[in-house]
mmCIF file with all atom_site columns, C-alpha atoms in Angstrom:
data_model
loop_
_atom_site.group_PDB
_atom_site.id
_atom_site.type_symbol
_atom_site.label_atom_id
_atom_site.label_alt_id
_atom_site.label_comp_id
_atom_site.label_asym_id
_atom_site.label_entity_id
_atom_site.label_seq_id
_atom_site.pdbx_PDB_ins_code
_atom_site.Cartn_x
_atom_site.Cartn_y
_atom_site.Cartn_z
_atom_site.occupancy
_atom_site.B_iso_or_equiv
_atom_site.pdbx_formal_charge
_atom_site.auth_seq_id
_atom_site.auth_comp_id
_atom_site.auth_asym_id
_atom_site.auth_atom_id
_atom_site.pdbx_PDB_model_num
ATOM 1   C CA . UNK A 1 1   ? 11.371  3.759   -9.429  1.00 0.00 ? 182 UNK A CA 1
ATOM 2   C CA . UNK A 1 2   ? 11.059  5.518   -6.529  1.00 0.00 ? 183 UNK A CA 1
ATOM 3   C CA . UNK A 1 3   ? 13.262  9.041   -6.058  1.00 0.00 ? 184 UNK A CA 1
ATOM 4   C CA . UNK A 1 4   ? 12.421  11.176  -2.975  1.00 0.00 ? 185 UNK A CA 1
ATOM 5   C CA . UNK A 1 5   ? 15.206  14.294  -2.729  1.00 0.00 ? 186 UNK A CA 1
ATOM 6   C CA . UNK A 1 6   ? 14.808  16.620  0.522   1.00 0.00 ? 187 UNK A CA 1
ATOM 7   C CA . UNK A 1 7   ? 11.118  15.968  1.163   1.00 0.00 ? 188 UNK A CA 1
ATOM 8   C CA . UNK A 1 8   ? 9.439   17.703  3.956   1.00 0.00 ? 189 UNK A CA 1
ATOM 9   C CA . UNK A 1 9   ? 6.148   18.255  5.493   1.00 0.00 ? 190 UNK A CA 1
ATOM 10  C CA . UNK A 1 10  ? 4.701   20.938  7.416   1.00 0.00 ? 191 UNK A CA 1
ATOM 11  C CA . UNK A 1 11  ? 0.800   20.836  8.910   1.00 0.00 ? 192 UNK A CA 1
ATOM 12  C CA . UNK A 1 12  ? -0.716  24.433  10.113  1.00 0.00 ? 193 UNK A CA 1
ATOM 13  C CA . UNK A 1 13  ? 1.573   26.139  8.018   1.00 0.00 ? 194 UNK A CA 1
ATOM 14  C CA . UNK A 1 14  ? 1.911   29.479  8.764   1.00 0.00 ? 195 UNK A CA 1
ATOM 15  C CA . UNK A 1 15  ? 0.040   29.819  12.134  1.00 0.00 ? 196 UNK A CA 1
ATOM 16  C CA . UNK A 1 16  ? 2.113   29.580  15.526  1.00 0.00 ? 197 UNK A CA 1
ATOM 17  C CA . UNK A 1 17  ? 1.784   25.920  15.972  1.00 0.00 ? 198 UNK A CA 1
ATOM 18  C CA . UNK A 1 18  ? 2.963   25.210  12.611  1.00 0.00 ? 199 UNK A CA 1
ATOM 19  C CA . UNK A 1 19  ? 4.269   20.794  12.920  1.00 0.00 ? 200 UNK A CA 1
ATOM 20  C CA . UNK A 1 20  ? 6.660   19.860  10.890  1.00 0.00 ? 201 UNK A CA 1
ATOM 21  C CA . UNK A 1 21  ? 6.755   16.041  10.397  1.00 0.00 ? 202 UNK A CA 1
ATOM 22  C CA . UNK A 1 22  ? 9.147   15.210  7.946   1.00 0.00 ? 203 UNK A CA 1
ATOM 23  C CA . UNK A 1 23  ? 12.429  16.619  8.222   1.00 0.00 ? 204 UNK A CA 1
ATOM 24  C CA . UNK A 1 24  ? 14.433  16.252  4.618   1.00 0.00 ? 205 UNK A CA 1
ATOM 25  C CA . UNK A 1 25  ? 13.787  12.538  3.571   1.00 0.00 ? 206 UNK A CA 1
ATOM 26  C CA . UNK A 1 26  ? 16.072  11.439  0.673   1.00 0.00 ? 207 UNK A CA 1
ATOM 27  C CA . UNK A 1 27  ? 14.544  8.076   -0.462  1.00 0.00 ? 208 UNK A CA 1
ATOM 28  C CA . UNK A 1 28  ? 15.209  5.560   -3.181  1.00 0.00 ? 209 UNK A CA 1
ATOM 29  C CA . UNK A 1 29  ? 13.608  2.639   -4.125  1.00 0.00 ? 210 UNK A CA 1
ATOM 30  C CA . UNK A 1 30  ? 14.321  0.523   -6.933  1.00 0.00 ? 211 UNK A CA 1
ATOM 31  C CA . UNK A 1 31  ? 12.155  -2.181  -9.043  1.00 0.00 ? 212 UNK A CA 1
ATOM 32  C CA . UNK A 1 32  ? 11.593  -4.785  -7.758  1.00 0.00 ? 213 UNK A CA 1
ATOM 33  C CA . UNK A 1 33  ? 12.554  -4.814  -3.993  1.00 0.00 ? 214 UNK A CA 1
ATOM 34  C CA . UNK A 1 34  ? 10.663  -5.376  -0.848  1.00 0.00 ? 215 UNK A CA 1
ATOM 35  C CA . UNK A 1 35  ? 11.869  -2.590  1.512   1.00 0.00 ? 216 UNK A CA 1
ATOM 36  C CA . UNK A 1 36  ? 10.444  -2.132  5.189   1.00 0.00 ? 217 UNK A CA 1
ATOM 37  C CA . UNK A 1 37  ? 9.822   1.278   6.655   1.00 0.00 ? 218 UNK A CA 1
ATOM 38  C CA . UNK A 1 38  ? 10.118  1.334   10.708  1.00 0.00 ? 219 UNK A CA 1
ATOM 39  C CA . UNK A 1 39  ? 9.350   3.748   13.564  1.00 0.00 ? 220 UNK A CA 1
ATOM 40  C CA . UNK A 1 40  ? 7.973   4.258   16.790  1.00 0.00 ? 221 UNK A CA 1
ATOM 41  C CA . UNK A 1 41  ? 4.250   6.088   16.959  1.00 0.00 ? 222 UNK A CA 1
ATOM 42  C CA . UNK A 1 42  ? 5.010   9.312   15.661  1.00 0.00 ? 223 UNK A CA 1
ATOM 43  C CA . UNK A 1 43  ? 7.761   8.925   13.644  1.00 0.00 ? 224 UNK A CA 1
ATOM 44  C CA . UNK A 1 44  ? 6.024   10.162  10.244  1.00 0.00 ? 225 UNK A CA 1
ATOM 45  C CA . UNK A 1 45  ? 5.819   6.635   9.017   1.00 0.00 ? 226 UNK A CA 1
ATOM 46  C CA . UNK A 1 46  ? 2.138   7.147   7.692   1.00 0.00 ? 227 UNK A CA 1
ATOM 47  C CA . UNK A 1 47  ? 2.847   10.387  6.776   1.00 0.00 ? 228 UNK A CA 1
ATOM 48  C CA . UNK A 1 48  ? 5.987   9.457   4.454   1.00 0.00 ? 229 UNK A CA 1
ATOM 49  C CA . UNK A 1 49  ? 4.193   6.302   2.785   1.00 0.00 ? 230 UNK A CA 1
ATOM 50  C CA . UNK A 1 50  ? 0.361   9.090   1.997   1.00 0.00 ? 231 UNK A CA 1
ATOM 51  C CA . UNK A 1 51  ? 3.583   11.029  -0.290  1.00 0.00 ? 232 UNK A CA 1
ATOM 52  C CA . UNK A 1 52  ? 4.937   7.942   -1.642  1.00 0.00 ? 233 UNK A CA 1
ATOM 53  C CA . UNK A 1 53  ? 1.033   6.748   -2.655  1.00 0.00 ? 234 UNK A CA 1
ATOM 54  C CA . UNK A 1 54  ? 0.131   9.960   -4.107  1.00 0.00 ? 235 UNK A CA 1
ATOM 55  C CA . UNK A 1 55  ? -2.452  10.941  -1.145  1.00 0.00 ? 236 UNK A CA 1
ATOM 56  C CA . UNK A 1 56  ? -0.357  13.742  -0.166  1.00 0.00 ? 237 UNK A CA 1
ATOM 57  C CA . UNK A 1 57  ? 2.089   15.986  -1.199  1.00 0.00 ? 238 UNK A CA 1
ATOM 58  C CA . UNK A 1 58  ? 5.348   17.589  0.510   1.00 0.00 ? 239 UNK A CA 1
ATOM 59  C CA . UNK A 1 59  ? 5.714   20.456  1.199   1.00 0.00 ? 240 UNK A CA 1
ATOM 60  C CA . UNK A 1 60  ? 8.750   20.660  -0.038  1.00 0.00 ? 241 UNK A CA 1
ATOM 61  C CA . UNK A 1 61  ? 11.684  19.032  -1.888  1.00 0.00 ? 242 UNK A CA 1
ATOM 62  C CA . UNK A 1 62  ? 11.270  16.928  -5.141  1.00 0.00 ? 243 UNK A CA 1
ATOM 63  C CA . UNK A 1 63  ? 9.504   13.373  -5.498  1.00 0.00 ? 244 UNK A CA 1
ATOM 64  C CA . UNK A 1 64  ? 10.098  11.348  -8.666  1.00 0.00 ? 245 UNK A CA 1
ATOM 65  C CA . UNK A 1 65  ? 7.983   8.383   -9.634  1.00 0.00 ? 246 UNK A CA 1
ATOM 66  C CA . UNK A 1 66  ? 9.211   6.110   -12.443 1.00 0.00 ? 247 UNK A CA 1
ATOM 67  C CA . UNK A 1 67  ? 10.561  9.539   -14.046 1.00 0.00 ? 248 UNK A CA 1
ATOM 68  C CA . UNK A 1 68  ? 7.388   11.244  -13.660 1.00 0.00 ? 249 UNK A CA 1
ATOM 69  C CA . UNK A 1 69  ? 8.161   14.270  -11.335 1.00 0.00 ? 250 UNK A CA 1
ATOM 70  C CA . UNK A 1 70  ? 4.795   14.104  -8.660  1.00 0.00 ? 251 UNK A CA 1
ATOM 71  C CA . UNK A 1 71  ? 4.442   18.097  -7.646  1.00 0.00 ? 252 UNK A CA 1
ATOM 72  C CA . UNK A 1 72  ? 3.711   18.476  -11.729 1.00 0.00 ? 253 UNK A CA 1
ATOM 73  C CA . UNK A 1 73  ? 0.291   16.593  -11.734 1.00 0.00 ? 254 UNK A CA 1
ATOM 74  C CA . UNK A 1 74  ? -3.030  17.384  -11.489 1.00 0.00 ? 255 UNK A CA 1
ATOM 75  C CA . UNK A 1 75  ? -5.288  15.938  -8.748  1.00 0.00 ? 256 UNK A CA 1
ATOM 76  C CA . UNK A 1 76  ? -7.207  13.700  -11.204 1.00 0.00 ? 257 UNK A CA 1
ATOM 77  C CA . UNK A 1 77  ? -3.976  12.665  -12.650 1.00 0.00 ? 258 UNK A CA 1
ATOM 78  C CA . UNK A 1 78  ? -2.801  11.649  -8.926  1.00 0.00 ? 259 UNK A CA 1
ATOM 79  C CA . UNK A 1 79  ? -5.691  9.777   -8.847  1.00 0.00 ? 260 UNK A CA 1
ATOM 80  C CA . UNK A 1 80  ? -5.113  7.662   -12.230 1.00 0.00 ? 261 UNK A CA 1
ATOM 81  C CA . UNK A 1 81  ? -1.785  6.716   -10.293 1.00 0.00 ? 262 UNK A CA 1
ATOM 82  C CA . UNK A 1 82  ? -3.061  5.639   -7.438  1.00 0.00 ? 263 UNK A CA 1
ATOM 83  C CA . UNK A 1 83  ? -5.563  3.724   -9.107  1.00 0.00 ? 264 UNK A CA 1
ATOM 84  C CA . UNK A 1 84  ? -3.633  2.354   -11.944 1.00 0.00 ? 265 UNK A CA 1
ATOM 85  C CA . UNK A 1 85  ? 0.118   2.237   -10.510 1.00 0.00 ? 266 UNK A CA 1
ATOM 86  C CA . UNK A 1 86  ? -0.256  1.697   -6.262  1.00 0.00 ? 267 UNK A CA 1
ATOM 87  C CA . UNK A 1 87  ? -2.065  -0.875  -4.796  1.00 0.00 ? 268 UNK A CA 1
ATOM 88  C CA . UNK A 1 88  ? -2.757  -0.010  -0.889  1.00 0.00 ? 269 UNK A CA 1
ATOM 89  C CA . UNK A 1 89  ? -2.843  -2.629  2.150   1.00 0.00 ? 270 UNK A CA 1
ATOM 90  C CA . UNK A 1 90  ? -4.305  -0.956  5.281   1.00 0.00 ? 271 UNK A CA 1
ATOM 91  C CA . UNK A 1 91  ? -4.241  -2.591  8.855   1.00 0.00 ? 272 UNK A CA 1
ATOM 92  C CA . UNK A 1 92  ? -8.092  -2.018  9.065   1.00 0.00 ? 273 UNK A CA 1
ATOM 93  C CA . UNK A 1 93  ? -8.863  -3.589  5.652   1.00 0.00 ? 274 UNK A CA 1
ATOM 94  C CA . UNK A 1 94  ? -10.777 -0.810  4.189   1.00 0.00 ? 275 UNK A CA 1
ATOM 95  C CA . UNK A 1 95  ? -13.163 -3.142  2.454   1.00 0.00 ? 276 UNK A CA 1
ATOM 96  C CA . UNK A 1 96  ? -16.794 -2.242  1.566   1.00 0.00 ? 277 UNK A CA 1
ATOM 97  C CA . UNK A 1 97  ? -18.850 -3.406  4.692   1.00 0.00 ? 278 UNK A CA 1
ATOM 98  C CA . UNK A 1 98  ? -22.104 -4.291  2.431   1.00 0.00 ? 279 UNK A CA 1
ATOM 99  C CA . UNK A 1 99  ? -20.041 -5.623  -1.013  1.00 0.00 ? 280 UNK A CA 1
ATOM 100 C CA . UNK A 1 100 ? -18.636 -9.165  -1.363  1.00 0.00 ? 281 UNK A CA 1
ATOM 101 C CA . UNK A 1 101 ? -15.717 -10.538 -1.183  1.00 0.00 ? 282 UNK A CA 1
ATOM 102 C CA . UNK A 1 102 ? -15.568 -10.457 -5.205  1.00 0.00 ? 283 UNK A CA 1
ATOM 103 C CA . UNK A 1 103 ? -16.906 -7.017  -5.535  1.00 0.00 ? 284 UNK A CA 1
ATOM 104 C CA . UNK A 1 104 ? -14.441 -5.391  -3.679  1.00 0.00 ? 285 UNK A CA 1
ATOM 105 C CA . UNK A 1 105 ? -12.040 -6.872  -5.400  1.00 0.00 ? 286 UNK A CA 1
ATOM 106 C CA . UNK A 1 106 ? -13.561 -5.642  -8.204  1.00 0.00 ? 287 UNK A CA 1
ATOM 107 C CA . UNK A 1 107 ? -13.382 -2.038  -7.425  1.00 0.00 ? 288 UNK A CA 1
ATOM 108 C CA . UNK A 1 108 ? -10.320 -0.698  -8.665  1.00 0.00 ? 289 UNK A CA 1
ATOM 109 C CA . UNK A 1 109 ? -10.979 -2.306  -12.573 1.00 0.00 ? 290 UNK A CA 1
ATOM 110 C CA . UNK A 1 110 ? -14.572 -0.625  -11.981 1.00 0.00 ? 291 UNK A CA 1
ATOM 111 C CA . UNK A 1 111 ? -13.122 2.391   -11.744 1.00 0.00 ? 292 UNK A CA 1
ATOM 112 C CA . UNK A 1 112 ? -10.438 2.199   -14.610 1.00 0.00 ? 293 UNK A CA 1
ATOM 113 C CA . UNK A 1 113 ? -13.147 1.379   -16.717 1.00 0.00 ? 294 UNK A CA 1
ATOM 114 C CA . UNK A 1 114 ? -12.351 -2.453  -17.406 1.00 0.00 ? 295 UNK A CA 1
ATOM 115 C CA . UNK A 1 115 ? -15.398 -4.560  -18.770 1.00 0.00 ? 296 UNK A CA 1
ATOM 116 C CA . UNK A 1 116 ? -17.610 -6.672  -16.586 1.00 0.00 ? 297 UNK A CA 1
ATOM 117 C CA . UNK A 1 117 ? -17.400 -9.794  -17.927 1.00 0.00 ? 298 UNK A CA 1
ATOM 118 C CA . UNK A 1 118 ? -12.885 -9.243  -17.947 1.00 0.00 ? 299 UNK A CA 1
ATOM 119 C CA . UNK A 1 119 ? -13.570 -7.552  -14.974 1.00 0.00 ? 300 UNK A CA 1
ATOM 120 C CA . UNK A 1 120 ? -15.386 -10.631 -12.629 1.00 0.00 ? 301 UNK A CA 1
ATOM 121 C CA . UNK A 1 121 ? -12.681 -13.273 -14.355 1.00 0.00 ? 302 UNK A CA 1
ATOM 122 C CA . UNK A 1 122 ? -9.738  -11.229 -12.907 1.00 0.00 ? 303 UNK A CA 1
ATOM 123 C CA . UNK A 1 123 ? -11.550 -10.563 -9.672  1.00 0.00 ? 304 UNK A CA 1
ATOM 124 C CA . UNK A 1 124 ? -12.031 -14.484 -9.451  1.00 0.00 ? 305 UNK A CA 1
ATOM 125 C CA . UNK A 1 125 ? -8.123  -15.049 -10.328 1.00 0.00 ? 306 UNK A CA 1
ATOM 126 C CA . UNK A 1 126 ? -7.068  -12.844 -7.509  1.00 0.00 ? 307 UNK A CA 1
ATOM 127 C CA . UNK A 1 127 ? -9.290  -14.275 -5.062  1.00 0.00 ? 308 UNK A CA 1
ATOM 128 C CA . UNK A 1 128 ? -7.744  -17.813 -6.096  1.00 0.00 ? 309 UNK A CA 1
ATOM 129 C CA . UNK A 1 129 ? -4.462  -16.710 -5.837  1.00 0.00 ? 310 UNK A CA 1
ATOM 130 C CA . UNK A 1 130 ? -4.861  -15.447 -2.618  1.00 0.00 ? 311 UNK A CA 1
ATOM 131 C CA . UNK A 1 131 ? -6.541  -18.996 -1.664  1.00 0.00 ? 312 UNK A CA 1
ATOM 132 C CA . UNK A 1 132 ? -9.957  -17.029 -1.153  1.00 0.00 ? 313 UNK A CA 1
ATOM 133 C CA . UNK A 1 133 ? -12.027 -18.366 -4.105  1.00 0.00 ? 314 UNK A CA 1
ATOM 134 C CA . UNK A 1 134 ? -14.624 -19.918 -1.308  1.00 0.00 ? 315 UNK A CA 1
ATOM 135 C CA . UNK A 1 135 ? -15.325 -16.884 0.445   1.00 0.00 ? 316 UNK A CA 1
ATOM 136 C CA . UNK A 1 136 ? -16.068 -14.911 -3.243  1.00 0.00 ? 317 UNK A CA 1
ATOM 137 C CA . UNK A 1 137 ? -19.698 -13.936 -2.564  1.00 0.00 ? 318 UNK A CA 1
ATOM 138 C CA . UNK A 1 138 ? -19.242 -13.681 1.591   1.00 0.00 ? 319 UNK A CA 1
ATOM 139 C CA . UNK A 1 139 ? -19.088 -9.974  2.860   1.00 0.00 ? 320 UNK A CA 1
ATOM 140 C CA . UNK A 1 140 ? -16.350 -8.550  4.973   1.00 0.00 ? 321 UNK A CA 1
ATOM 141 C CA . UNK A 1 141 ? -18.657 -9.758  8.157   1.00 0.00 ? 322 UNK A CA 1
ATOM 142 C CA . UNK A 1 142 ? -18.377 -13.125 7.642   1.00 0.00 ? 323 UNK A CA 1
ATOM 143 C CA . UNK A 1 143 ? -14.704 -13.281 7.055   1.00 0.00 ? 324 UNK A CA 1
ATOM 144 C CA . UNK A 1 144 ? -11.891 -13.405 9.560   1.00 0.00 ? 325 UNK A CA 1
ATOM 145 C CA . UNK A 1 145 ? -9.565  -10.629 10.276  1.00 0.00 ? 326 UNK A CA 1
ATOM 146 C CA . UNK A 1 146 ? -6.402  -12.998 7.683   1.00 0.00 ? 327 UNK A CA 1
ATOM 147 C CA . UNK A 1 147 ? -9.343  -13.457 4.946   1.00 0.00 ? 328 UNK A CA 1
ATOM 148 C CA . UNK A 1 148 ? -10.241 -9.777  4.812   1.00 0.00 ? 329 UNK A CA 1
ATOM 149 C CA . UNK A 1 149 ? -6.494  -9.074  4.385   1.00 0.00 ? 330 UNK A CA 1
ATOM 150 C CA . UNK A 1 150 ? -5.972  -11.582 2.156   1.00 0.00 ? 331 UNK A CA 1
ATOM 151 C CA . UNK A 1 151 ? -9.521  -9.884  0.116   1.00 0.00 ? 332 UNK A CA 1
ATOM 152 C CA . UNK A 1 152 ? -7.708  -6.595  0.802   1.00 0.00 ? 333 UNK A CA 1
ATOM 153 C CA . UNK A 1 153 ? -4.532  -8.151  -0.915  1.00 0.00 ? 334 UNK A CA 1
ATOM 154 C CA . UNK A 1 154 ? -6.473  -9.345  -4.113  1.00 0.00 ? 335 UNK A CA 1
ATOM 155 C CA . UNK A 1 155 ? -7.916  -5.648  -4.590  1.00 0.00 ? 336 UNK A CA 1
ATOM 156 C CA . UNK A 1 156 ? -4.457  -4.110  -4.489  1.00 0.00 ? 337 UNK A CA 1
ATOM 157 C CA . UNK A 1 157 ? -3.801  -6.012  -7.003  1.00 0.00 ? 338 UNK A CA 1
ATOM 158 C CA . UNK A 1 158 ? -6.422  -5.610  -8.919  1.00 0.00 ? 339 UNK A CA 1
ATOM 159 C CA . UNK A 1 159 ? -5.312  -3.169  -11.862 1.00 0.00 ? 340 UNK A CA 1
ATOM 160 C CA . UNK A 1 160 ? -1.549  -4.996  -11.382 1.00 0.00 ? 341 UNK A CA 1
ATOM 161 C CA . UNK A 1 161 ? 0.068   -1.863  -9.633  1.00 0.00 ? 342 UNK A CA 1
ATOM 162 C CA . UNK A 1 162 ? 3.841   -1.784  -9.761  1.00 0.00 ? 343 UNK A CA 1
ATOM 163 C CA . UNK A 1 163 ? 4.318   -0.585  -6.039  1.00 0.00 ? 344 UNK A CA 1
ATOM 164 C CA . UNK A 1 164 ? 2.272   -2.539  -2.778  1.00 0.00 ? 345 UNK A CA 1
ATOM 165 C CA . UNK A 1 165 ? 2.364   -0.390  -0.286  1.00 0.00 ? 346 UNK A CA 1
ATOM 166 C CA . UNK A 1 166 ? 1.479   -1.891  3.196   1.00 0.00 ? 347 UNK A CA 1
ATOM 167 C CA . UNK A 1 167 ? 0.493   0.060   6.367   1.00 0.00 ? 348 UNK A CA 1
ATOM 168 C CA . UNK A 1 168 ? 0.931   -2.456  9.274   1.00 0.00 ? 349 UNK A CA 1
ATOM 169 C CA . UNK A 1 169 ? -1.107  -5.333  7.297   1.00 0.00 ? 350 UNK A CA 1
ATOM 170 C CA . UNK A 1 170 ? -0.254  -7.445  10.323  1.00 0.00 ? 351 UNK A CA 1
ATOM 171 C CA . UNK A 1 171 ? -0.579  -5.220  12.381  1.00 0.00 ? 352 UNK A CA 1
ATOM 172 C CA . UNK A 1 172 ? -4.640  -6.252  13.276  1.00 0.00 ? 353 UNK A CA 1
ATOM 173 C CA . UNK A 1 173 ? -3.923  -10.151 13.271  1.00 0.00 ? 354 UNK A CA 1
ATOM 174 C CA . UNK A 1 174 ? -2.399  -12.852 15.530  1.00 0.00 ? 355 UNK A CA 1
ATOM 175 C CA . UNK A 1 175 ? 1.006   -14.249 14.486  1.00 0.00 ? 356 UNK A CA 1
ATOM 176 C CA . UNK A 1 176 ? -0.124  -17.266 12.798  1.00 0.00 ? 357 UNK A CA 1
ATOM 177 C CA . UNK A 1 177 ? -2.623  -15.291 10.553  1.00 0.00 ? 358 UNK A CA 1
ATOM 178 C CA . UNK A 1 178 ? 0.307   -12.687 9.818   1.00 0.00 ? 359 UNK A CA 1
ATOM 179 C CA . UNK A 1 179 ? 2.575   -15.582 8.936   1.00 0.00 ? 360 UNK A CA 1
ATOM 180 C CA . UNK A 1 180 ? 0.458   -16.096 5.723   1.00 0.00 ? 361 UNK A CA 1
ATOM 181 C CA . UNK A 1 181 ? -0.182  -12.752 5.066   1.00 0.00 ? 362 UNK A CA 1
ATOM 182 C CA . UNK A 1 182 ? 3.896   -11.986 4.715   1.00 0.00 ? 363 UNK A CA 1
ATOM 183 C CA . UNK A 1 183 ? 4.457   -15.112 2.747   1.00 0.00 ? 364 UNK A CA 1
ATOM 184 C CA . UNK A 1 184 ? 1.970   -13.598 0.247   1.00 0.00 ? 365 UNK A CA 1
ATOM 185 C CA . UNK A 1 185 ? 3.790   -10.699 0.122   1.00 0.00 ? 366 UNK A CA 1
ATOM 186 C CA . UNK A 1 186 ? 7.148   -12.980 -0.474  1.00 0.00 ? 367 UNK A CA 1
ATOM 187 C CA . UNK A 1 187 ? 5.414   -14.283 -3.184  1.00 0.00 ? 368 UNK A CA 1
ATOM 188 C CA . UNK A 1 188 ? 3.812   -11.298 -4.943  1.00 0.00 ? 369 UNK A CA 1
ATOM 189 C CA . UNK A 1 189 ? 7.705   -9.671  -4.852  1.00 0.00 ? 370 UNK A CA 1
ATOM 190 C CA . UNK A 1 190 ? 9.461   -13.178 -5.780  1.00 0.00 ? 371 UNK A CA 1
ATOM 191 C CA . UNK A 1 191 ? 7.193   -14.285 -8.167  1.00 0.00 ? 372 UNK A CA 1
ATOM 192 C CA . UNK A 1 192 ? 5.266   -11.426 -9.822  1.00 0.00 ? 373 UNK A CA 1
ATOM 193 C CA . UNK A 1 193 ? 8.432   -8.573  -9.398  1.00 0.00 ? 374 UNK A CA 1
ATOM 194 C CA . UNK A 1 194 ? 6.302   -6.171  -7.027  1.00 0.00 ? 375 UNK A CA 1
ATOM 195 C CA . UNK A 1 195 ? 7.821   -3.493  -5.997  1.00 0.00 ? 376 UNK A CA 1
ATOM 196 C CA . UNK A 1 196 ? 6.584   -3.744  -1.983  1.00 0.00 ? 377 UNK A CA 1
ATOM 197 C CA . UNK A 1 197 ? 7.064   -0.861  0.575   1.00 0.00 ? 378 UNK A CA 1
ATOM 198 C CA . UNK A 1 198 ? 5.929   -2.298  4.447   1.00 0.00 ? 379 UNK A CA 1
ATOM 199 C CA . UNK A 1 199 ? 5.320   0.262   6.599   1.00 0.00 ? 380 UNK A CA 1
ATOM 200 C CA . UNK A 1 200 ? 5.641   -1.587  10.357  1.00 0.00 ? 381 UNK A CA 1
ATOM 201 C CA . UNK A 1 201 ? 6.787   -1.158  13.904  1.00 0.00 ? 382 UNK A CA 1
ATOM 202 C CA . UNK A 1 202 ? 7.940   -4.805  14.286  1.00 0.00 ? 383 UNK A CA 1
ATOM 203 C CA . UNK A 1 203 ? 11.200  -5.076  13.795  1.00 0.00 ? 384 UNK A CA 1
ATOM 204 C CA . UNK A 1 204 ? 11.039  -9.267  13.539  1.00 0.00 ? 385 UNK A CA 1
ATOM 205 C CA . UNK A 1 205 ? 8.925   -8.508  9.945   1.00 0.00 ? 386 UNK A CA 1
ATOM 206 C CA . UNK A 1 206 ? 11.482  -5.637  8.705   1.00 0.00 ? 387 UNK A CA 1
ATOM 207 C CA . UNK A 1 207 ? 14.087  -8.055  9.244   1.00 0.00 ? 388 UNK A CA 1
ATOM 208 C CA . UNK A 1 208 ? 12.235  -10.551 6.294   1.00 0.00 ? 389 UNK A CA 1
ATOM 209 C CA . UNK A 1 209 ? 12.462  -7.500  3.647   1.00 0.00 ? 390 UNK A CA 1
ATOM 210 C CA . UNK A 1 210 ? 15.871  -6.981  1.524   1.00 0.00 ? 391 UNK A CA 1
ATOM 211 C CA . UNK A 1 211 ? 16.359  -3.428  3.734   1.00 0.00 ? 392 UNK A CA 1
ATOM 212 C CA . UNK A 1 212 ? 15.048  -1.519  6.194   1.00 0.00 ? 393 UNK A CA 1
ATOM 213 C CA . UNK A 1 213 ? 14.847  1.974   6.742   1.00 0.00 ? 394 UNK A CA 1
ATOM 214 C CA . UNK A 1 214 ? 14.324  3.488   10.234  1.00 0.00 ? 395 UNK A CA 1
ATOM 215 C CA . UNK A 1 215 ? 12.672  7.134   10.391  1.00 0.00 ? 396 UNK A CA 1
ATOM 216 C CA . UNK A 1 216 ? 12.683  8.843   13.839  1.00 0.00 ? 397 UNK A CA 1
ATOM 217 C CA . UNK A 1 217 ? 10.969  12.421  14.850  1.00 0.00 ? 398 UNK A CA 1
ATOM 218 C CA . UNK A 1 218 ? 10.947  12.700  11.287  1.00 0.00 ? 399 UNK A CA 1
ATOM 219 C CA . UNK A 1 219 ? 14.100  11.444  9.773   1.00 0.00 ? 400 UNK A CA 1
ATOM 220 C CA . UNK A 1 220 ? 15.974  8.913   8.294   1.00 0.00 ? 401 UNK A CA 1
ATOM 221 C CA . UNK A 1 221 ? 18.222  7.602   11.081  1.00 0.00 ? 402 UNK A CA 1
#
């Protein structure tokens, strides 16, 4: 699914202080598994996982997604990926501050042009299968930090994305809260055959995930 072949990235490129941050990654990921990224701070853990979701590109070397070689697509045809093929989990949630809990969810289909009334019935399925039909018409204010994620979980899924990718998901919640949040993960890669991609610094979670990968200063250790 997944095919990354001497991938590097360089920022300031060009000018004296030009950084490079990763250092000839060769990645591959197939269907269907749950594989854990790990670093310390710095490692180019965030930087490697905005390639794999299509928010970046390398600089160099050759990324391959389900065949479909990255560095030939347009911008807007990046952003049909991302909206139609990734679904993102972010530490701080990302939801919209003023939109409920059902709305946001509802975002993604919005924007790939699914119908309202198909639209809102999926939304509420998510939200149930999450365990967050209750909180549907609360806004991210009046949630706690596991609901949000759990809200943040449903709109990943929204347009059913083959790849999850998760940026320290736990990361902003206490253990207990976290403990629910990975099961749903289990479940979504047991149940549903998602291919999930958890980007973390705790070791204890990388050990739950079929493999783990270690980058440091930039490379795959």
């Amino acid at each position: 699914m997944i095919n990354m072949q001497s991938i590097t990235k360089n920022f300031y490129v060009g000018t004296p202080n030009e950084l490079q941050i990763l250092k000839g990654i060769n990645l591959t990921v197939e269907t269907g598994e749950f594989v854990s990224i790990v670093g310390q701070s710095g490692s180019g853990k965030s930087t490697l996982m905005n390639i794999i979701g299509a928010l970046d590109r390398p600089t160099g070397g050759s990324y391959h997604l389900k065949g479909q070689d990255m560095a030939e697509l347009s911008d807007n045809q990046l952003s049909d990926i991302r909206n139609q093929q990734i679904g993102f989990v972010f530490q701080t949630f990302n939801l919209i501050p003023r939109s409920s809990a059902l709305r946001n969810v509802e975002l993604p289909m919005l924007y790939g042009g699914m119908g309202a009334e198909r639209r809102i019935r999926h939304a509420r399925q998510l939200l149930e299968m999450v365990e967050m039909s209750d909180r549907a018409s609360h806004k991210p204010s009046e949630l706690s930090g596991g609901q949000k994620q759990r809200v943040a979980i449903a709109r990943a899924m929204a347009n059913d994305p083959a790849i999850l990718l998760a940026d320290e998901p736990t990361g902003a919640l206490d253990s207990a809260t976290g403990r629910l949040v990975m099961d749903i993960f289990h479940r979504l890669n047991k149940e549903h055959g998602k291919t999930i991609i958890l980007i973390t610094h705790n070791r204890e979670l990388a050990k739950e995930t079929g493999r783990t990968i270690t980058l440091h200063d930039g490379e795959i250790l």
